[in-house]
mmCIF file of C-alpha atoms and ligand atoms in Angstrom:
data_model
loop_
_atom_site.group_PDB
_atom_site.id
_atom_site.type_symbol
_atom_site.label_atom_id
_atom_site.label_comp_id
_atom_site.label_asym_id
_atom_site.label_seq_id
_atom_site.Cartn_x
_atom_site.Cartn_y
_atom_site.Cartn_z
ATOM 1 C CA MET W 1 52.387 -39.820 -5.999
ATOM 2 C CA LYS W 2 53.434 -42.074 -9.074
ATOM 3 C CA GLN W 3 50.605 -44.083 -7.881
ATOM 4 C CA ILE W 4 48.495 -42.174 -7.819
ATOM 5 C CA LEU W 5 48.449 -40.052 -11.372
ATOM 6 C CA GLU W 6 48.531 -43.706 -12.713
ATOM 7 C CA ALA W 7 45.205 -44.566 -11.069
ATOM 8 C CA ILE W 8 44.252 -40.682 -12.206
ATOM 9 C CA GLU W 9 45.464 -42.162 -16.025
ATOM 10 C CA ARG W 10 43.604 -45.370 -15.709
ATOM 11 C CA SER W 11 40.169 -43.708 -14.643
ATOM 12 C CA ALA W 12 40.454 -41.338 -16.594
ATOM 13 C CA ILE W 13 40.691 -44.048 -20.051
ATOM 14 C CA ARG W 14 38.078 -45.125 -18.802
ATOM 15 C CA ILE W 15 35.389 -42.099 -18.203
ATOM 16 C CA LYS W 16 36.960 -41.089 -21.651
ATOM 17 C CA HIS W 17 34.613 -44.540 -22.377
ATOM 18 C CA ALA W 18 32.138 -44.159 -20.722
ATOM 19 C CA ILE W 19 31.075 -40.527 -22.038
ATOM 20 C CA ASP W 20 32.161 -42.471 -25.784
ATOM 21 C CA VAL W 21 29.644 -44.988 -24.526
ATOM 22 C CA LYS W 22 27.269 -44.505 -22.108
ATOM 23 C CA ASP W 23 23.713 -43.741 -21.668
ATOM 24 C CA ILE W 24 24.100 -39.736 -20.428
ATOM 25 C CA GLY W 25 20.504 -39.310 -18.926
ATOM 26 C CA TYR W 26 19.279 -38.356 -15.693
ATOM 27 C CA SER W 27 19.687 -40.453 -12.725
ATOM 28 C CA GLN W 28 17.228 -39.845 -9.803
ATOM 29 C CA GLU W 29 19.183 -38.393 -7.366
ATOM 30 C CA GLN W 30 20.702 -34.647 -6.488
ATOM 31 C CA ASN W 31 24.666 -34.066 -5.541
ATOM 32 C CA SER W 32 24.821 -32.136 -2.266
ATOM 33 C CA SER W 33 25.206 -29.333 -4.087
ATOM 34 C CA GLY W 34 21.113 -29.996 -5.165
ATOM 35 C CA GLU W 35 22.198 -30.398 -8.986
ATOM 36 C CA THR W 36 20.836 -32.691 -10.633
ATOM 37 C CA GLN W 37 22.762 -36.067 -11.219
ATOM 38 C CA LEU W 38 23.777 -37.428 -14.680
ATOM 39 C CA GLN W 39 24.358 -41.774 -15.161
ATOM 40 C CA LEU W 40 27.784 -40.593 -15.694
ATOM 41 C CA ASP W 41 28.425 -38.080 -12.837
ATOM 42 C CA ILE W 42 27.409 -41.129 -10.701
ATOM 43 C CA GLN W 43 29.708 -43.711 -12.935
ATOM 44 C CA SER W 44 32.867 -41.548 -13.537
ATOM 45 C CA ASP W 45 32.753 -40.983 -9.930
ATOM 46 C CA LEU W 46 32.243 -44.992 -9.314
ATOM 47 C CA ILE W 47 35.295 -45.031 -11.053
ATOM 48 C CA ILE W 48 37.534 -42.792 -9.729
ATOM 49 C CA GLU W 49 36.732 -43.995 -6.202
ATOM 50 C CA GLU W 50 37.444 -47.724 -7.508
ATOM 51 C CA GLU W 51 40.895 -46.941 -8.833
ATOM 52 C CA LEU W 52 41.488 -44.621 -5.513
ATOM 53 C CA SER W 53 40.638 -47.684 -3.741
ATOM 54 C CA HIS W 54 43.689 -49.358 -5.106
ATOM 55 C CA VAL W 55 45.997 -46.900 -4.418
ATOM 56 C CA LYS W 56 48.084 -47.637 -0.540
ATOM 57 C CA SER W 57 48.873 -44.187 0.307
ATOM 58 C CA VAL W 58 45.561 -42.356 -0.158
ATOM 59 C CA HIS W 59 43.886 -42.472 3.225
ATOM 60 C CA THR W 60 40.586 -41.195 3.215
ATOM 61 C CA ILE W 61 38.257 -39.633 -0.605
ATOM 62 C CA ALA W 62 36.088 -36.263 -1.302
ATOM 63 C CA SER W 63 33.519 -36.621 -4.509
ATOM 64 C CA GLU W 64 31.289 -33.212 -5.726
ATOM 65 C CA GLU W 65 29.428 -36.332 -6.310
ATOM 66 C CA LYS W 66 29.105 -38.025 -2.307
ATOM 67 C CA GLU W 67 27.426 -36.201 0.118
ATOM 68 C CA LEU W 68 30.691 -36.631 2.497
ATOM 69 C CA PRO W 69 34.150 -37.952 3.117
ATOM 70 C CA MET W 70 35.503 -41.774 2.599
ATOM 71 C CA LEU W 71 37.616 -43.657 4.768
ATOM 72 C CA LEU W 72 39.576 -45.337 2.601
ATOM 73 C CA SER W 73 42.674 -46.714 4.340
ATOM 74 C CA GLU W 74 44.050 -46.087 8.004
ATOM 75 C CA THR W 75 47.470 -46.080 7.190
ATOM 76 C CA GLY W 76 46.950 -44.007 4.249
ATOM 77 C CA GLN W 77 48.655 -40.053 3.880
ATOM 78 C CA TYR W 78 46.924 -38.279 1.767
ATOM 79 C CA PHE W 79 42.791 -36.999 1.559
ATOM 80 C CA ILE W 80 41.948 -36.441 -2.613
ATOM 81 C CA ALA W 81 39.239 -34.475 -3.396
ATOM 82 C CA PHE W 82 37.674 -35.071 -7.004
ATOM 83 C CA ASP W 83 35.283 -32.906 -9.412
ATOM 84 C CA PRO W 84 34.544 -36.618 -11.894
ATOM 85 C CA LEU W 85 33.282 -35.141 -13.986
ATOM 86 C CA ASP W 86 33.051 -31.136 -14.009
ATOM 87 C CA GLY W 87 30.555 -29.454 -16.237
ATOM 88 C CA SER W 88 28.909 -33.137 -17.446
ATOM 89 C CA SER W 89 25.659 -30.808 -18.617
ATOM 90 C CA LEU W 90 27.990 -29.848 -21.599
ATOM 91 C CA VAL W 91 28.324 -33.782 -23.148
ATOM 92 C CA ASP W 92 24.770 -34.068 -24.306
ATOM 93 C CA VAL W 93 25.762 -30.843 -26.755
ATOM 94 C CA ASN W 94 29.268 -31.993 -27.321
ATOM 95 C CA LEU W 95 31.336 -29.592 -25.723
ATOM 96 C CA SER W 96 34.666 -30.802 -23.128
ATOM 97 C CA VAL W 97 34.621 -31.385 -19.880
ATOM 98 C CA GLY W 98 37.227 -33.003 -17.084
ATOM 99 C CA SER W 99 37.897 -34.151 -14.428
ATOM 100 C CA ILE W 100 39.087 -32.493 -11.416
ATOM 101 C CA PHE W 101 41.716 -33.345 -8.203
ATOM 102 C CA GLY W 102 43.231 -31.668 -5.427
ATOM 103 C CA ILE W 103 45.824 -33.795 -3.293
ATOM 104 C CA TYR W 104 46.371 -32.974 0.286
ATOM 105 C CA ASP W 105 48.398 -33.725 2.372
ATOM 106 C CA GLY W 106 46.331 -35.583 5.854
ATOM 107 C CA GLU W 107 43.436 -32.732 5.732
ATOM 108 C CA PHE W 108 41.461 -30.958 3.902
ATOM 109 C CA VAL W 109 42.324 -27.702 3.637
ATOM 110 C CA GLY W 110 43.940 -25.400 1.294
ATOM 111 C CA SER W 111 47.792 -25.157 2.976
ATOM 112 C CA LYS W 112 47.994 -28.977 2.405
ATOM 113 C CA LEU W 113 47.582 -29.612 -0.913
ATOM 114 C CA ILE W 114 50.578 -30.866 -3.045
ATOM 115 C CA ALA W 115 49.846 -31.261 -5.790
ATOM 116 C CA SER W 116 46.848 -31.004 -8.699
ATOM 117 C CA CYS W 117 45.440 -32.841 -11.696
ATOM 118 C CA TYR W 118 42.611 -32.310 -14.132
ATOM 119 C CA VAL W 119 41.748 -34.445 -17.389
ATOM 120 C CA VAL W 120 40.289 -32.920 -20.632
ATOM 121 C CA TYR W 121 37.668 -34.516 -22.598
ATOM 122 C CA GLY W 122 37.754 -33.591 -25.692
ATOM 123 C CA PRO W 123 38.797 -33.256 -29.620
ATOM 124 C CA ARG W 124 41.635 -35.522 -28.183
ATOM 125 C CA VAL W 125 42.249 -36.292 -24.050
ATOM 126 C CA GLU W 126 45.360 -34.111 -22.533
ATOM 127 C CA LEU W 127 46.157 -33.986 -18.596
ATOM 128 C CA VAL W 128 47.719 -31.658 -16.651
ATOM 129 C CA PHE W 129 49.494 -32.486 -13.428
ATOM 130 C CA ALA W 130 51.360 -29.412 -10.794
ATOM 131 C CA TYR W 131 53.435 -30.471 -8.274
ATOM 132 C CA ASN W 132 56.633 -29.597 -7.213
ATOM 133 C CA GLY W 133 57.125 -26.906 -8.117
ATOM 134 C CA LYS W 134 56.319 -27.122 -11.853
ATOM 135 C CA VAL W 135 53.021 -28.093 -14.496
ATOM 136 C CA LYS W 136 53.298 -31.147 -17.003
ATOM 137 C CA LEU W 137 50.643 -31.476 -19.788
ATOM 138 C CA TYR W 138 50.371 -34.636 -21.256
ATOM 139 C CA LEU W 139 48.162 -36.317 -24.587
ATOM 140 C CA LEU W 140 46.585 -39.576 -24.621
ATOM 141 C CA GLN W 141 48.540 -41.246 -27.252
ATOM 142 C CA GLU W 142 47.039 -44.705 -28.355
ATOM 143 C CA GLY W 143 45.902 -46.399 -24.047
ATOM 144 C CA GLU W 144 49.055 -44.162 -23.026
ATOM 145 C CA PHE W 145 49.400 -40.223 -21.335
ATOM 146 C CA GLU W 146 53.083 -38.691 -23.426
ATOM 147 C CA TYR W 147 53.875 -35.753 -21.431
ATOM 148 C CA VAL W 148 54.675 -33.031 -24.176
ATOM 149 C CA LYS W 149 55.651 -29.996 -22.277
ATOM 150 C CA GLU W 150 55.664 -27.650 -18.879
ATOM 151 C CA ILE W 151 52.927 -25.091 -19.131
ATOM 152 C CA HIS W 152 53.685 -21.057 -18.480
ATOM 153 C CA LEU W 153 51.567 -18.325 -17.800
ATOM 154 C CA ASN W 154 52.650 -14.601 -19.558
ATOM 155 C CA GLU W 155 52.707 -12.096 -16.984
ATOM 156 C CA LYS W 156 49.854 -10.341 -18.954
ATOM 157 C CA GLY W 157 46.997 -12.734 -21.228
ATOM 158 C CA LYS W 158 44.256 -12.202 -24.145
ATOM 159 C CA ILE W 159 41.824 -14.057 -22.455
ATOM 160 C CA MET W 160 38.116 -13.815 -20.801
ATOM 161 C CA ALA W 161 36.753 -16.068 -19.307
ATOM 162 C CA PRO W 162 33.557 -14.023 -17.158
ATOM 163 C CA GLY W 163 31.836 -16.674 -15.416
ATOM 164 C CA GLY W 164 28.305 -16.418 -13.855
ATOM 165 C CA THR W 165 25.517 -14.172 -14.073
ATOM 166 C CA GLN W 166 25.659 -11.127 -15.383
ATOM 167 C CA GLN W 167 22.238 -9.256 -14.104
ATOM 168 C CA PHE W 168 22.584 -10.618 -10.424
ATOM 169 C CA TRP W 169 27.111 -8.703 -10.671
ATOM 170 C CA ALA W 170 28.259 -6.366 -8.621
ATOM 171 C CA PRO W 171 28.125 -2.776 -10.294
ATOM 172 C CA TYR W 172 31.768 -2.529 -10.271
ATOM 173 C CA HIS W 173 32.882 -6.416 -11.021
ATOM 174 C CA LYS W 174 30.510 -5.295 -14.517
ATOM 175 C CA ALA W 175 32.384 -2.294 -15.209
ATOM 176 C CA MET W 176 36.199 -3.862 -14.465
ATOM 177 C CA ILE W 177 34.995 -7.642 -17.062
ATOM 178 C CA ASP W 178 33.360 -4.863 -19.811
ATOM 179 C CA SER W 179 36.789 -2.407 -19.033
ATOM 180 C CA PHE W 180 38.680 -5.861 -20.413
ATOM 181 C CA PHE W 181 36.901 -6.348 -23.126
ATOM 182 C CA THR W 182 37.367 -2.275 -24.220
ATOM 183 C CA THR W 183 40.673 -2.825 -23.777
ATOM 184 C CA GLY W 184 40.332 -5.857 -26.732
ATOM 185 C CA TYR W 185 40.637 -9.166 -25.172
ATOM 186 C CA ARG W 186 38.891 -11.955 -26.379
ATOM 187 C CA LEU W 187 35.404 -13.204 -24.577
ATOM 188 C CA ARG W 188 36.705 -17.160 -24.842
ATOM 189 C CA TYR W 189 33.611 -19.244 -21.787
ATOM 190 C CA SER W 190 32.431 -22.605 -22.984
ATOM 191 C CA GLY W 191 30.142 -22.936 -19.588
ATOM 192 C CA GLY W 192 33.061 -25.712 -18.874
ATOM 193 C CA MET W 193 35.286 -24.754 -15.656
ATOM 194 C CA VAL W 194 38.443 -27.173 -17.051
ATOM 195 C CA PRO W 195 38.251 -26.028 -20.986
ATOM 196 C CA ASP W 196 37.739 -22.660 -19.641
ATOM 197 C CA LEU W 197 41.382 -23.222 -17.922
ATOM 198 C CA HIS W 198 42.458 -25.361 -19.292
ATOM 199 C CA GLN W 199 42.227 -22.411 -23.167
ATOM 200 C CA ILE W 200 43.692 -19.934 -20.928
ATOM 201 C CA LEU W 201 46.987 -21.524 -19.540
ATOM 202 C CA LEU W 202 47.810 -23.406 -22.831
ATOM 203 C CA LYS W 203 47.365 -19.507 -24.501
ATOM 204 C CA GLY W 204 49.559 -17.434 -22.306
ATOM 205 C CA GLY W 205 47.219 -16.126 -19.763
ATOM 206 C CA GLY W 206 44.003 -13.690 -19.428
ATOM 207 C CA LEU W 207 41.384 -14.139 -16.634
ATOM 208 C CA PHE W 208 39.126 -16.273 -15.578
ATOM 209 C CA SER W 209 36.116 -15.162 -13.073
ATOM 210 C CA TYR W 210 33.805 -16.535 -11.529
ATOM 211 C CA PRO W 211 32.416 -13.722 -8.445
ATOM 212 C CA GLY W 212 29.980 -13.828 -5.974
ATOM 213 C CA ALA W 213 27.279 -12.120 -6.182
ATOM 214 C CA THR W 214 23.395 -11.921 -5.582
ATOM 215 C CA ASP W 215 22.315 -14.877 -6.253
ATOM 216 C CA LYS W 216 25.219 -16.191 -5.031
ATOM 217 C CA PRO W 217 26.750 -14.657 -2.365
ATOM 218 C CA GLU W 218 29.837 -17.527 -1.276
ATOM 219 C CA GLY W 219 30.208 -17.708 -6.034
ATOM 220 C CA LYS W 220 29.912 -21.502 -7.420
ATOM 221 C CA LEU W 221 32.577 -23.567 -7.501
ATOM 222 C CA ARG W 222 33.371 -25.686 -4.672
ATOM 223 C CA GLN W 223 36.795 -24.585 -2.958
ATOM 224 C CA LEU W 224 37.502 -28.810 -2.601
ATOM 225 C CA PHE W 225 36.812 -30.231 -5.607
ATOM 226 C CA GLU W 226 38.244 -26.731 -8.286
ATOM 227 C CA VAL W 227 39.169 -23.080 -6.807
ATOM 228 C CA PHE W 228 42.359 -24.697 -4.659
ATOM 229 C CA PRO W 229 43.365 -27.694 -7.172
ATOM 230 C CA PHE W 230 43.765 -25.168 -10.314
ATOM 231 C CA ALA W 231 44.892 -22.000 -7.977
ATOM 232 C CA MET W 232 47.604 -24.566 -7.186
ATOM 233 C CA ILE W 233 47.965 -25.340 -11.284
ATOM 234 C CA PHE W 234 47.971 -21.102 -11.134
ATOM 235 C CA GLU W 235 50.377 -19.847 -9.219
ATOM 236 C CA MET W 236 52.999 -22.943 -10.346
ATOM 237 C CA ALA W 237 52.409 -22.093 -13.816
ATOM 238 C CA GLY W 238 53.493 -18.283 -13.203
ATOM 239 C CA GLY W 239 49.665 -16.468 -12.557
ATOM 240 C CA LYS W 240 47.801 -16.296 -9.617
ATOM 241 C CA ALA W 241 43.868 -17.338 -7.488
ATOM 242 C CA ILE W 242 41.973 -15.249 -5.709
ATOM 243 C CA ASP W 243 38.584 -14.262 -3.913
ATOM 244 C CA GLY W 244 38.592 -10.967 -4.804
ATOM 245 C CA LYS W 245 40.416 -10.217 -1.688
ATOM 246 C CA ILE W 246 42.836 -13.473 -0.456
ATOM 247 C CA ARG W 247 44.607 -15.873 -2.118
ATOM 248 C CA VAL W 248 42.653 -18.699 -2.163
ATOM 249 C CA LEU W 249 44.528 -21.147 -1.148
ATOM 250 C CA ASP W 250 44.524 -19.622 1.860
ATOM 251 C CA LYS W 251 41.030 -19.472 3.174
ATOM 252 C CA VAL W 252 39.703 -21.531 6.088
ATOM 253 C CA THR W 253 36.990 -24.635 4.604
ATOM 254 C CA ALA W 254 34.318 -24.943 7.048
ATOM 255 C CA HIS W 255 32.819 -28.187 4.705
ATOM 256 C CA VAL W 256 33.485 -30.097 1.851
ATOM 257 C CA HIS W 257 31.566 -28.752 -0.173
ATOM 258 C CA ASP W 258 32.188 -25.281 0.677
ATOM 259 C CA THR W 259 32.473 -22.514 -2.529
ATOM 260 C CA THR W 260 33.728 -19.364 -2.454
ATOM 261 C CA PRO W 261 34.494 -16.647 -5.113
ATOM 262 C CA CYS W 262 37.229 -17.094 -7.735
ATOM 263 C CA PHE W 263 40.226 -15.418 -9.661
ATOM 264 C CA PHE W 264 42.330 -17.120 -12.200
ATOM 265 C CA GLY W 265 44.845 -15.346 -14.628
ATOM 266 C CA SER W 266 47.706 -14.436 -15.060
ATOM 267 C CA LYS W 267 49.210 -11.610 -12.827
ATOM 268 C CA HIS W 268 48.583 -8.494 -14.586
ATOM 269 C CA GLU W 269 45.363 -9.441 -15.056
ATOM 270 C CA ILE W 270 44.559 -10.232 -10.850
ATOM 271 C CA SER W 271 46.586 -6.961 -10.120
ATOM 272 C CA VAL W 272 43.592 -5.196 -11.603
ATOM 273 C CA VAL W 273 41.458 -7.775 -9.795
ATOM 274 C CA ALA W 274 42.176 -7.258 -6.021
ATOM 275 C CA ASP W 275 42.379 -3.885 -7.455
ATOM 276 C CA VAL W 276 38.949 -2.484 -8.214
ATOM 277 C CA TYR W 277 37.941 -5.508 -5.300
ATOM 278 C CA GLY W 278 39.352 -3.518 -3.241
ATOM 279 C CA ARG W 279 38.133 -0.513 -3.417
ATOM 280 C CA ASN W 280 34.699 -1.221 -3.521
HETATM 281 P P1 P6P A 1 27.769 -20.576 -14.754
HETATM 282 C C1 P6P A 1 29.635 -26.326 -14.852
HETATM 283 O O1 P6P A 1 28.508 -26.593 -14.521
HETATM 284 C C2 P6P A 1 30.067 -25.459 -13.537
HETATM 285 O O2 P6P A 1 31.080 -25.803 -12.442
HETATM 286 C C3 P6P A 1 31.661 -25.831 -13.482
HETATM 287 O O3 P6P A 1 32.430 -25.832 -15.047
HETATM 288 C C4 P6P A 1 31.555 -23.955 -14.351
HETATM 289 O O4 P6P A 1 32.680 -23.359 -14.322
HETATM 290 C C5 P6P A 1 30.881 -23.064 -14.096
HETATM 291 O O5 P6P A 1 29.779 -23.997 -13.458
HETATM 292 C C6 P6P A 1 29.690 -22.395 -15.238
HETATM 293 O O6 P6P A 1 28.116 -22.089 -14.169
HETATM 294 O O7 P6P A 1 26.494 -20.470 -14.272
HETATM 295 O O8 P6P A 1 28.239 -19.766 -16.104
HETATM 296 O O9 P6P A 1 26.693 -21.674 -16.233
#
C-alpha cells in the first residue's frame, strides 16, 4: 500500500505541474460518460497510468477517462479505480479540482474497497488518505507531502452542498434541502466534487448531495471512481454515505462506469436524508 500512495503522490506532483503549464483546450475525444475530454484529462490519466504501472502490487486499473479496465500485472493484488482530474472544466475559471482513487482488493466491488485517496489542486495541494480506519491529511510542501492531522466529522455540521439541477429535483428533495437552509446551513457548492467534499470534511461536517432526478435518475457521479472512495472516507471520518435508501458501499456495480445517487455527510444530516427518502 505504501508504494501505491507514493505513486499517487508522484502523480499529483506531475498533474499539478500539468495544470500550471499545459494547454487546457478540449480534445476531439469523449469519455465513457459522453463528456468531451480536456487535454488535461487525457494528460492526467496517462500520468497516473504510468506511475501505477511501476507498482507490482497493482493488478488492474480503471479510469473515468478509459472505456474499459486495463490489466497491468496478472500477479498484482489491487484493483485501482480513479478519476484523474475531476471537475477539470473548472481549471479554465481557476477553481479547485482534484484526483480521486479507490483501491480495491481483487475486484471492483464496493465491499472490496480497502483504501481511498484524493488530491485537491487549489491554492495549496493537499492529499487525503483513508486506510485502516484512519483519515489522514497531508500538505505538499517543497516537493514532499507532509502529514498534517487526522480528519474527524462532528455529529452535525453547518455546510450544505446541493448538487444537480434544481428544476429536475423531486419535490421532497427540494423541500428537504430548503429545510436545511431555513435552519441556518450555509451554501458551499463550487461544482467540483473534490473541493466541495474536502471543505465539508475539514469544516467538521454538513451534507453533500447529488440525488437521482428526472434528468439523471441514477445520478451523475460514478460509483467506482468517485462515490465509493468518498463514501469510505466519510465513514472512516465518522460520517455516513447513502444513496437515499442504502449504504452506497453495499451497492452492486454492474458496469465500471455506473453512477449512483449519493449523499455524504455527518450522521445527523444523513439521518434526515434517510428519513425523507424512506417516506417517499
Ligand atoms: P453539476 C464535475 O463535472 C462533477 O463530475 C463533480 O466534480 C461535481 O460534483 C459534479 O460533476 C457537478 O455536477 O451537475 O452540479 O454541475
